Amino acid sequence: MSTGFINAELQKIKDAGLYRKLRRVEADQDATLLLDGREVINFSSNNYLGIANHPALATAAKAAIDRYGCGSGASRLISGNMTLHEELETKLAKFKGCEAALVFNSGFQANTGILATLVGDGDVIYSDALNHASIIDGCRLSRAISQVFAHGDLDSLETGLRAAPSGSRKLIVTESIFSMDGDEAPLLGIVELAEKYRAMVMVDEAHGTGVFGPNGAGVVAKLGLTERVDIQMGTLGKALGGFGAYVAGSNALRELLINRCRSFIFTTSLPPAVMAMAIAAIDLVVNEPQRRETLRTNCQMLRKGLLDLGFELTPSGSAILPLIVGDAARCMELSTQLLESGVFAQGIRPPTVPPGTSRLRITLMATHTVAQIDKALQVFRAVKGD
Ligand SMILES: Cc1ncc(COP(=O)(O)O)c(C=O)c1O
C-alpha cells in the first residue's frame, strides 16, 4: 500500500505531543456548551457577542429558506448571485464606512484569494510574524516575496520597506487583533509607513469586527483610519455569529476581486440562509452596543481574577486572554484538568503558535454571567493548587 506513510506521520505527531482530536458539541453555541455529553463553561469560542444562537438570526435564516430555498446552485459569476448577497454587501459597506464590500465563503478563502489577486511575482508582501495561517498561505500562493516583520514592530517593518526592490508593488498585511495573543496591531504607525513608502495596507479584522469601534465596525474604524486602509477583511463567523467573510474597500477593489480572485470565482456562493443570518447579525451588533460593554466588563473581571490568583497573562485589551504555559504537554494537561472540572479553555500548541509558547487561549463572551466567571476562577484556583 502506498498510504503506509499516513500512520507513520500520525505517529510522528503523537511522539511530538501535538496530536489533535475533535470534540463534539451536542447543543447550541453559548456561554455553556454540552461538550462530549457534559455541560462546561465555554471559554473557547469566537462567538464573542453570544449571538450565534440568537432567535433573530434563526428567524432570518428560516425566512430566507422559505423565500429563496436552501442552496445557491452555482458560483456568484454563474447563477449564484442572489438578492441577499447584494443586500448583505450593501449593508456591510455601510457598516464598515467603505464604498463597497464583497462576501467570501470563509475568511481563509478571503485571505488567500485577496493576497494572490493584489500582488504577484516580483512584488513584496510585508507580513506580521504572528499573522494567521490563511494570510501566510495567501502570501505563498501569491508568489510575491514574503518579508516577515517582527510582531508589531514598526522599525522592523520600515527596514524591510526601505530595502524593497525598486518598481515592486508593496502590500503590508496585519491582523488588527491577533487571534492567538489578543493584542492590537500598531495600525496608525503601519498606515503612516505605508503612506511614506507608497505601500498598500490590508487589515484582517477577524477578531475586531463586532467587538471594537463605532457600532462594532472594527479597530480600523475605532482609530479613524477607514480612509487610509486600502483593504479590510473580516469574518461573519466570529462576533457576527454566523459563517462566511467579507472584504471592504473601494468599488474598484470589489470589481477587481470579482474579475480575478480565484477563491471568489471558482466556488459555489454561500446559501441564502447564511446571508440572511449575517444581515440580522449586523442589525444586532449595531443596535445592541450593551453586548460590547458587557463583553468588556467580563474580560476585565476574568483578567483581574486570574492575575490575582498569580497566573501570568500577556497584556490584551480584547476578548482573547492568552495564558502562556510554554511547554505543549503541560499546556494540554492544564486544559484537561480544567475541563474535568467543567471549564473549557482550549490549549493551543505549535504549529498554531511558535514553539515554546503553548497557551490556554481563554476567550470571553458577552453572555457569560458573573456566576460563571466566579465559578471558573474557583476552578483555576483549584488547578493551580497553591
Ligand atoms: C485572524 C484570522 N483570519 C482569518 C481567519 C479565517 O476565518 P474563517 O474562520 O472565516 O475561515 C481566522 C479564523 O479562523 C482568523 O483568526
mmCIF file of C-alpha atoms and ligand atoms in Angstrom, residues 46 48 104-111 130-135 175-180 204-207 233-238 243-245 320 361, ligand 1:
data_model
loop_
_atom_site.group_PDB
_atom_site.id
_atom_site.type_symbol
_atom_site.label_atom_id
_atom_site.label_comp_id
_atom_site.label_asym_id
_atom_site.label_seq_id
_atom_site.Cartn_x
_atom_site.Cartn_y
_atom_site.Cartn_z
ATOM 1 C CA ASN A 46 -15.057 33.339 18.926
ATOM 2 C CA TYR A 48 -17.768 36.992 21.370
ATOM 3 C CA PHE A 104 -16.426 35.422 0.631
ATOM 4 C CA ASN A 105 -17.240 31.869 1.679
ATOM 5 C CA SER A 106 -14.752 31.964 4.548
ATOM 6 C CA GLY A 107 -12.030 34.140 5.989
ATOM 7 C CA PHE A 108 -9.487 31.577 4.907
ATOM 8 C CA GLN A 109 -10.633 31.840 1.298
ATOM 9 C CA ALA A 110 -10.774 35.623 1.504
ATOM 10 C CA ASN A 111 -7.199 35.991 2.723
ATOM 11 C CA LEU A 130 2.115 36.366 14.083
ATOM 12 C CA ASN A 131 -0.320 36.634 11.182
ATOM 13 C CA HIS A 132 -2.926 33.885 10.768
ATOM 14 C CA ALA A 133 -2.253 30.744 8.694
ATOM 15 C CA SER A 134 -4.653 31.964 5.980
ATOM 16 C CA ILE A 135 -2.509 35.091 5.482
ATOM 17 C CA GLU A 175 -4.386 41.405 11.782
ATOM 18 C CA SER A 176 -5.980 44.193 13.818
ATOM 19 C CA ILE A 177 -6.456 41.978 16.891
ATOM 20 C CA PHE A 178 -4.122 38.986 16.840
ATOM 21 C CA SER A 179 -6.028 35.740 17.058
ATOM 22 C CA MET A 180 -3.775 33.891 19.491
ATOM 23 C CA ASP A 204 -7.626 41.391 8.866
ATOM 24 C CA GLU A 205 -10.437 42.357 11.267
ATOM 25 C CA ALA A 206 -11.496 38.764 12.053
ATOM 26 C CA HIS A 207 -11.276 39.464 15.794
ATOM 27 C CA MET A 233 -11.322 41.863 5.579
ATOM 28 C CA GLY A 234 -13.262 40.260 8.389
ATOM 29 C CA THR A 235 -15.301 37.211 9.139
ATOM 30 C CA LEU A 236 -19.020 36.669 9.648
ATOM 31 C CA GLY A 237 -18.375 33.558 11.740
ATOM 32 C CA LYS A 238 -16.918 35.054 14.905
ATOM 33 C CA PHE A 243 -20.453 31.973 8.722
ATOM 34 C CA GLY A 244 -18.507 33.471 5.831
ATOM 35 C CA ALA A 245 -16.339 36.548 5.395
ATOM 36 C CA ILE A 320 -8.818 36.987 23.926
ATOM 37 C CA ARG A 361 -6.469 30.746 24.694
HETATM 38 C C1 LIG B 1 -7.128 36.315 12.009
HETATM 39 C C2 LIG B 1 -7.963 35.332 11.251
HETATM 40 N N1 LIG B 1 -8.109 35.485 9.928
HETATM 41 C C3 LIG B 1 -8.854 34.626 9.211
HETATM 42 C C4 LIG B 1 -9.496 33.569 9.795
HETATM 43 C C5 LIG B 1 -10.278 32.624 8.964
HETATM 44 O O1 LIG B 1 -11.633 32.920 9.019
HETATM 45 P P1 LIG B 1 -12.737 31.801 8.743
HETATM 46 O O2 LIG B 1 -12.879 31.052 10.019
HETATM 47 O O3 LIG B 1 -13.933 32.562 8.338
HETATM 48 O O4 LIG B 1 -12.191 30.934 7.648
HETATM 49 C C6 LIG B 1 -9.393 33.395 11.189
HETATM 50 C C7 LIG B 1 -10.134 32.352 11.912
HETATM 51 O O5 LIG B 1 -10.012 31.236 11.914
HETATM 52 C C8 LIG B 1 -8.590 34.276 11.923
HETATM 53 O O6 LIG B 1 -8.425 34.114 13.242
#
